[in-house]
Coordinates of C-alpha atoms in Angstrom, one line a residue:
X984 CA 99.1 70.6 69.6
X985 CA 99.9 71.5 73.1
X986 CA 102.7 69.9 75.1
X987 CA 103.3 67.8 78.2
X988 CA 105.8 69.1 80.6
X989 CA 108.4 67.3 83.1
X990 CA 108.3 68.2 86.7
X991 CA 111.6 67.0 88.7
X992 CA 110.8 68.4 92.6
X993 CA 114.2 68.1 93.4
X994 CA 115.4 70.6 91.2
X995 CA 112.2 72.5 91.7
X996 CA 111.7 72.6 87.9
X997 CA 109.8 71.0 84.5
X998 CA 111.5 70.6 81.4
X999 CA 109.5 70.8 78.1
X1000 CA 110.7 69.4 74.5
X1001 CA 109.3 68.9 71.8
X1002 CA 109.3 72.8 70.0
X1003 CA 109.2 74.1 73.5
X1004 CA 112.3 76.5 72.7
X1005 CA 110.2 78.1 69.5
X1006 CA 107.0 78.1 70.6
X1007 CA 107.2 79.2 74.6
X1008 CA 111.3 80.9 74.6
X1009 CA 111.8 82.2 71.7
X1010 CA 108.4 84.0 70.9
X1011 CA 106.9 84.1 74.3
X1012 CA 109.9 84.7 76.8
X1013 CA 109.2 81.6 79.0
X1014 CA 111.6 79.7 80.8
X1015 CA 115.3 79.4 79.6
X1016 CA 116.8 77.0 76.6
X1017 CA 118.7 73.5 77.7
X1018 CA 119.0 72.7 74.3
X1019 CA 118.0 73.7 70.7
X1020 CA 114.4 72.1 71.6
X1021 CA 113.8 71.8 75.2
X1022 CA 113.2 74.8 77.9
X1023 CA 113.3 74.5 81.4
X1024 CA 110.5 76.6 83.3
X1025 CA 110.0 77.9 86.6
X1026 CA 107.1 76.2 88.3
X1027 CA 105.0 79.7 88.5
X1028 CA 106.3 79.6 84.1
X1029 CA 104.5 76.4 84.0
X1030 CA 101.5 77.3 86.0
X1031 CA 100.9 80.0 83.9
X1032 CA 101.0 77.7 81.0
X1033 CA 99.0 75.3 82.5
X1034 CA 96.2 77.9 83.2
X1035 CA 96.0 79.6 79.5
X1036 CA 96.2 75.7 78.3
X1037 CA 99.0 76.3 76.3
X1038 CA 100.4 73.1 78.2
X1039 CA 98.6 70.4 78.4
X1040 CA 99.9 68.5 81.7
X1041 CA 102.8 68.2 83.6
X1042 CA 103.8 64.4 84.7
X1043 CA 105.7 64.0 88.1
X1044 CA 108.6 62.5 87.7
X1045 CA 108.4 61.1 91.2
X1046 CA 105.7 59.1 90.8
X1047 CA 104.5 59.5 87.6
X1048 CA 101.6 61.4 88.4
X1049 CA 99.7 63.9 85.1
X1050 CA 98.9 67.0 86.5
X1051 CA 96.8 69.6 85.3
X1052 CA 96.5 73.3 86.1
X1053 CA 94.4 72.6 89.5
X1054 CA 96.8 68.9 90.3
X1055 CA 99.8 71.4 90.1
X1056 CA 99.1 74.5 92.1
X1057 CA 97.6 71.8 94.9
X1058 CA 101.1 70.2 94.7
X1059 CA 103.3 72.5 94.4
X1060 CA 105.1 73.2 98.2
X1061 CA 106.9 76.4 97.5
X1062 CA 106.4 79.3 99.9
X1063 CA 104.8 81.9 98.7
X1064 CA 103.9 80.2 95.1
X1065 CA 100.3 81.6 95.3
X1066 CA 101.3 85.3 95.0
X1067 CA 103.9 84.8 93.0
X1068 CA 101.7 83.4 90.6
X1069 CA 99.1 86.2 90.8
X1070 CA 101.7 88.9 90.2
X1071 CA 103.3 86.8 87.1
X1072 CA 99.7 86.4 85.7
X1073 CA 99.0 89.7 86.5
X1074 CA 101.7 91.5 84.5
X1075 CA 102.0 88.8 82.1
X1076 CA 98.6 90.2 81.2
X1077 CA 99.9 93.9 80.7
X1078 CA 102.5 92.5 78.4
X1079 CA 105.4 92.2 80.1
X1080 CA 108.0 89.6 80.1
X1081 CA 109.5 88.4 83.3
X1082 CA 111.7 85.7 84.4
X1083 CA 113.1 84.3 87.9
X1084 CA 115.6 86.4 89.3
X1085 CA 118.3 84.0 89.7
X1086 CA 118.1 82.6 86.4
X1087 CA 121.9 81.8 85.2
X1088 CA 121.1 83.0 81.6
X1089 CA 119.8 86.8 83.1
X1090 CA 122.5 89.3 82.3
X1091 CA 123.2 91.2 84.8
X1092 CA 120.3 89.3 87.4
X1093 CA 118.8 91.8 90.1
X1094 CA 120.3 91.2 93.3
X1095 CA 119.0 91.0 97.5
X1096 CA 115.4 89.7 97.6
X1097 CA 113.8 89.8 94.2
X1098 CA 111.3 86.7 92.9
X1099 CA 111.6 88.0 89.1
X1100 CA 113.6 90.2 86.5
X1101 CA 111.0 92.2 84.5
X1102 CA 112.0 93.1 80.9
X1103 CA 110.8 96.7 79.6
X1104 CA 107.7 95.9 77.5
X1105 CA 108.0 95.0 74.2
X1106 CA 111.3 93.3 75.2
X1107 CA 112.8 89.6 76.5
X1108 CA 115.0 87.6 78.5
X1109 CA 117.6 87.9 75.2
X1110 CA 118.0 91.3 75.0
X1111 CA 119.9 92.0 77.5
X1112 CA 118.0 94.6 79.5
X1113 CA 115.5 94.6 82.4
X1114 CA 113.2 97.2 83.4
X1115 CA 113.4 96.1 87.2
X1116 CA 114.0 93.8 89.8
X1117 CA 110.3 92.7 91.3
X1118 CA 110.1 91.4 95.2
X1119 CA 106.8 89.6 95.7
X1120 CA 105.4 89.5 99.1
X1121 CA 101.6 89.1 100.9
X1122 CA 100.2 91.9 102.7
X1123 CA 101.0 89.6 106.0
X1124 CA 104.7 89.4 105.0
X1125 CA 107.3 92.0 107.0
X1126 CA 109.8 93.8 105.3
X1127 CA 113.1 94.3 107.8
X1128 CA 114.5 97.3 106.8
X1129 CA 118.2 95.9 105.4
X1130 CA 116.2 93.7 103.0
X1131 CA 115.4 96.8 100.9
X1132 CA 116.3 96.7 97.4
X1133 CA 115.5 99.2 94.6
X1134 CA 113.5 98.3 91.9
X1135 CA 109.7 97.3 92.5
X1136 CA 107.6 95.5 95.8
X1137 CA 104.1 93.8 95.0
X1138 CA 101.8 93.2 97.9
X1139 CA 99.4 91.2 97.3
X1140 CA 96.2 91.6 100.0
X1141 CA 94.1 89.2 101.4
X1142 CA 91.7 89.1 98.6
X1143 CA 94.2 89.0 95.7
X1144 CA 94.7 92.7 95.1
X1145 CA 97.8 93.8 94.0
X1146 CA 99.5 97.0 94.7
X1147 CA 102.9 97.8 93.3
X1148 CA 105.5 100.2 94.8
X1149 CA 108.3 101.6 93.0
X1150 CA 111.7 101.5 96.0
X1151 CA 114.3 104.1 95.1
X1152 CA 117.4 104.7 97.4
X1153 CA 118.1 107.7 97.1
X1154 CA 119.1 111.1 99.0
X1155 CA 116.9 114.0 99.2
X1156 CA 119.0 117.2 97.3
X1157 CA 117.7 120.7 97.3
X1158 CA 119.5 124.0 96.7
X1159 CA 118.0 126.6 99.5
X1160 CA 121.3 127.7 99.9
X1161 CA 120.2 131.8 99.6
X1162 CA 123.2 133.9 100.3
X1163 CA 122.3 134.6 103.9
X1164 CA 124.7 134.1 107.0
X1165 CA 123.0 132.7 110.4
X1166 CA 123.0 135.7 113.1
X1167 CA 125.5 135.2 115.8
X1168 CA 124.3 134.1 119.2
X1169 CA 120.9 135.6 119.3
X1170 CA 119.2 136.0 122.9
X1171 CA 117.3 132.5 123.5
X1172 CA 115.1 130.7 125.7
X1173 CA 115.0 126.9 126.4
X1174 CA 111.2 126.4 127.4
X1175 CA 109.4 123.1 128.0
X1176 CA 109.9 121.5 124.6
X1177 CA 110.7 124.3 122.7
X1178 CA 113.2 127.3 121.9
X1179 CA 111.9 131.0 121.7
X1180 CA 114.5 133.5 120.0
X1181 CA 114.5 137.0 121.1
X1182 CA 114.6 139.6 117.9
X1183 CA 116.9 137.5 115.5
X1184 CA 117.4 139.1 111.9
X1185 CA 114.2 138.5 109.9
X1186 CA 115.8 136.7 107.5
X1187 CA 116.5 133.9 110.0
X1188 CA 112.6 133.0 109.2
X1189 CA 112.3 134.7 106.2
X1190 CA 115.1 133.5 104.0
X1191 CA 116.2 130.5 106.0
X1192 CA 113.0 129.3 107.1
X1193 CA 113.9 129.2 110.6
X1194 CA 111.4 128.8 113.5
X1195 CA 107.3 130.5 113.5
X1196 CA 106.8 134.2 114.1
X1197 CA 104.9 134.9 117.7
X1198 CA 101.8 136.4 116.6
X1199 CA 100.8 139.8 117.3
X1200 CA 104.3 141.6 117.6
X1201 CA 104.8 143.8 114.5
X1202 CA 108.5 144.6 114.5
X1203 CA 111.4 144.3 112.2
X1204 CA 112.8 141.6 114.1
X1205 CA 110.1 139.0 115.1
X1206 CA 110.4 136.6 118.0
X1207 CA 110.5 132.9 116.7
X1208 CA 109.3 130.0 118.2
X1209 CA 111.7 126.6 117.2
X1210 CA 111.4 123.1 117.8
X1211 CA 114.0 121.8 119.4
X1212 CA 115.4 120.2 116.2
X1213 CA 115.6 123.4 115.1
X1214 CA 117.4 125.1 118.2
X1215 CA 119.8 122.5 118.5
X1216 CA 120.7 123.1 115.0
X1217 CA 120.8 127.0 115.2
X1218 CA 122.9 126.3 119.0
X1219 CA 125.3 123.9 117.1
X1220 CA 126.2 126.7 114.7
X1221 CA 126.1 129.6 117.0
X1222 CA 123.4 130.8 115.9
X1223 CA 121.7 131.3 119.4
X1224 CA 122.9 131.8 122.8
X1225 CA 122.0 128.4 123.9
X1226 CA 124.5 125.4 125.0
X1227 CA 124.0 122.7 122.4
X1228 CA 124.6 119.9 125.1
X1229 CA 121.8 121.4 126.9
X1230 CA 119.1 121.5 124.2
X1231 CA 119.9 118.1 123.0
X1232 CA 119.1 117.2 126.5
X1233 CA 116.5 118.8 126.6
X1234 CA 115.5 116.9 124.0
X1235 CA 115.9 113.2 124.5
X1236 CA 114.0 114.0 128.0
X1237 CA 111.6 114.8 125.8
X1238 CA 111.3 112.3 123.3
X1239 CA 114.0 109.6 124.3
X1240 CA 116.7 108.8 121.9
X1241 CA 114.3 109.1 119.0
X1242 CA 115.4 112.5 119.1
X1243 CA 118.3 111.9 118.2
X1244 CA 117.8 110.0 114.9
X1245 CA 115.1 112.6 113.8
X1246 CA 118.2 115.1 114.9
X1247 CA 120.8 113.8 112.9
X1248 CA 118.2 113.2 110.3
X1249 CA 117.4 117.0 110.5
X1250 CA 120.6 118.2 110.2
X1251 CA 122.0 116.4 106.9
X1252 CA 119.0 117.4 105.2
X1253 CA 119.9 121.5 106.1
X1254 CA 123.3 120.4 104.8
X1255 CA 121.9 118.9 101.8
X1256 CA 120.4 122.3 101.1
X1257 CA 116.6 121.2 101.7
X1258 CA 114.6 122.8 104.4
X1259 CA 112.9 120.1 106.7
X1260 CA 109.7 121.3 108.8
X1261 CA 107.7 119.5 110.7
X1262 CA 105.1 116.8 109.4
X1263 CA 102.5 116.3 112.3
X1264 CA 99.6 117.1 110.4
X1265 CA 100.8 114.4 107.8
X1266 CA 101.5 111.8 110.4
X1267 CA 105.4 112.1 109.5
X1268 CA 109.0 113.3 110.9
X1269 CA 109.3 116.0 108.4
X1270 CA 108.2 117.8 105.1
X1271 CA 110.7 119.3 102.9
X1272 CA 111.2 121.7 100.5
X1273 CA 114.2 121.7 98.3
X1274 CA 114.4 125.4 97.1
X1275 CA 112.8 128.3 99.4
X1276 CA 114.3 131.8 98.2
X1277 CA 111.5 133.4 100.4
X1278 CA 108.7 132.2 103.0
X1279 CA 106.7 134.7 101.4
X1280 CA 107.4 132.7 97.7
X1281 CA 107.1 129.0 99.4
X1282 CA 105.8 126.2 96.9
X1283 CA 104.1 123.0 98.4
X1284 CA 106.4 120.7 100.2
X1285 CA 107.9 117.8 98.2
X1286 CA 108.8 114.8 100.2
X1287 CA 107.7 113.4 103.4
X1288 CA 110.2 111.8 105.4
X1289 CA 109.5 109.3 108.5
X1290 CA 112.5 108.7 110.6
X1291 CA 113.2 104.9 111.9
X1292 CA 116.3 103.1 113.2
X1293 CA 118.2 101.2 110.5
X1294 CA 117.2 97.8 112.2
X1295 CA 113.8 98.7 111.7
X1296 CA 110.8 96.4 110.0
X1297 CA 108.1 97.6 107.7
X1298 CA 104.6 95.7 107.9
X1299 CA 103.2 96.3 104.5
X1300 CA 100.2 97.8 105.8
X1301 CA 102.1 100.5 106.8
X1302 CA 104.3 101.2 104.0
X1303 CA 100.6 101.3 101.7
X1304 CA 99.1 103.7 104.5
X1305 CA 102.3 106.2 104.6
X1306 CA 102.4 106.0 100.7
X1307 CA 99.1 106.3 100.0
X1308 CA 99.0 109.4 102.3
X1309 CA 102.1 111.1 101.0
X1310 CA 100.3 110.6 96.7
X1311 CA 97.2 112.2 98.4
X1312 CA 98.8 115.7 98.8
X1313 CA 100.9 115.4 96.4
X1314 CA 104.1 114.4 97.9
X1315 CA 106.7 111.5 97.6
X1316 CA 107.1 109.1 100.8
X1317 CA 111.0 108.8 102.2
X1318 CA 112.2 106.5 105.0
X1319 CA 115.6 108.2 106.6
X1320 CA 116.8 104.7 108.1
X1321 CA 119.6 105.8 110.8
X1322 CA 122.1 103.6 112.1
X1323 CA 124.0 104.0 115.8
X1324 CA 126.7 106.0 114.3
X1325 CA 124.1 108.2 112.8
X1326 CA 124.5 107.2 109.0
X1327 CA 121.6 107.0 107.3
X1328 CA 120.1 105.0 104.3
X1329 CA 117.6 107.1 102.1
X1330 CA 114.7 105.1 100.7
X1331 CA 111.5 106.2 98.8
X1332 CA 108.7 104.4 97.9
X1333 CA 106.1 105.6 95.4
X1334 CA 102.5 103.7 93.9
X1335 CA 103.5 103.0 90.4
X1336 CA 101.1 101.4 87.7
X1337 CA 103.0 99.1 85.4

């Protein structure tokens, strides 16, 4: 026999008795226990019910109205309800358990933005452990970049698609570290919007990955062409006989003070023992490789990374665009978010399948 359910607006939530606890909580994960019978659902809990007709109406207490499936989803005002509901549904149907984030009863509840804690399959809201914290926006819906939280971001698009993200914060580590000391103040040129480096030590580009080879000169020392990232990296250590202060001019005439994120950006990546090249031809800041022992030896590139300011906002079109492009050569997608002190928040984002 199917139940009836309680709706009271004002606390934005419908109470079930009956054997609500047994037959939706206790077997089923729904909703949370008020006593040893009744449940208290979210109202996305008890649309979902509604819609498999496993409850049979929900009665306003307001005004006493019975509403079914298609009275409540009409009625219900909460922003965002209509997504929120698809994703539920959605990953409800892939067996997974999943209850409002800010549930009381939720050990441990995710924290920031999330719509709903999402319990590893084949488990519930009493066992203690959640796979995930689940943010639920539309593809309309902008993302400011201090609203980040790890865990997982649904979009859902215009025509009820859903794509899931998987959000990591987490900094890039490599260990191209090869026993090879930079040169000391090689001869350098400052051209337009780039550095050329007279006969440095091969192993400047060789071991170090430092700069492009000019074609055509076949000698023991090649002359390198850098970006000016690179340069004003090499001049910072001494490397090359160039005035630091003068290439990082050089630079932000160039490209404004963007430069100097993507610089600062640069450089704690080489500390962090990853190599960072340039990503132009994958419409991003940089591609990385976390362990080159020899140019000659080089494995594909592992991340891309796009630089932005840390007040930045993502449009979720965006996000699926640079994501999608990073999984289709085989790379992970990382946002370097850098503030104006020049610390930076590391953040990847990944397509997952639940």
């Amino acid at each position: 026999m199917s139940l009836e359910g309680r709706f009271d607006a004002e606390a934005g939530l419908v109470y079930v008795g009956g054997d609500a606890r047994q037959r939706y909580h206790d077997s089923r994960g729904y909703g949370y226990p008020i006593s040893s019978n009744e449940i208290a659902l979210s109202p996305v809990e008890a649309a979902h019910l509604l819609y498999r007709g496993d409850l049979e109406a929900v009665v306003d207490d307001a005004d006493g109205t019975r509403l079914d499936f298609q009275a409540f989803v009409a009625r219900e005002p909460g922003e965002g309800f209509g997504v929120r509901f698809l994703v539920y549904a959605d990953l409800r149907s892939r067996g997974f358990y999943l209850s409002p984030a800010d549930e009381s009863w939720v050990e441990d509840p995710p924290t920031g933005e999330a719509d709903f804690a999402v319990f590893p399959r084949g488990k519930g809201p009493g066992d203690g452990e959640i796979a995930y914290a689940l943010r639920i926006i539309g593809e309309r819906t902008d993302v400011p970049a201090g609203e980040l939280a790890e865990g997982v971001l649904a979009v859902v698009d215009e025509e009820s698609e859903i794509t899931y993200f998987e959000v990591n914060r987490e900094a890039p580590t490599g260990n191209s570290n090869p026993d090879v000391s930079l040169p000391d103040r090689c001869e350098a040129d400052l051209l337009a919007d780039r550095v050329v480096v007279w006969d440095p030590p091969l192993e400047l580009y060789e071991r170090l990955f430092y700069g492009q080879p000019l074609e055509g000169r076949e000698y023991d020392r090649p002359t390198l062409q850098c970006s000016l990232l690179e340069a004003a990296s090499l001049a910072e250590r001494g490397a090359i006989d160039l005035d630091p202060a003068t290439v990082r001019e050089r630079g932000r005439e160039v490209e404004g003070e963007r430069f100097e994120r993507r610089l600062a950006v640069y450089t704690e990546l080489r500390e962090r023992d990853v190599v960072p090249k340039t990503g132009y031809k994958f419409g991003a800041d940089f591609r990385t490789y976390a362990a080159v022992e020899s140019v000659s030896e080089l494995d594909h590139s592992e991340l891309l990374v796009r630089v932005h300011p840390a007040d930045y906002v993502f449009e979720p079109r965006d996000l699926a665009l640079d994501v999608r492009l990073a999984h289709g050569v085989r790379k992970t997608m990382v946002f370097a978010l850098v503030d104006d002190d020049g610390g930076i928040e590391w953040w990847s984002l990944e397509r997952l399948t639940p």
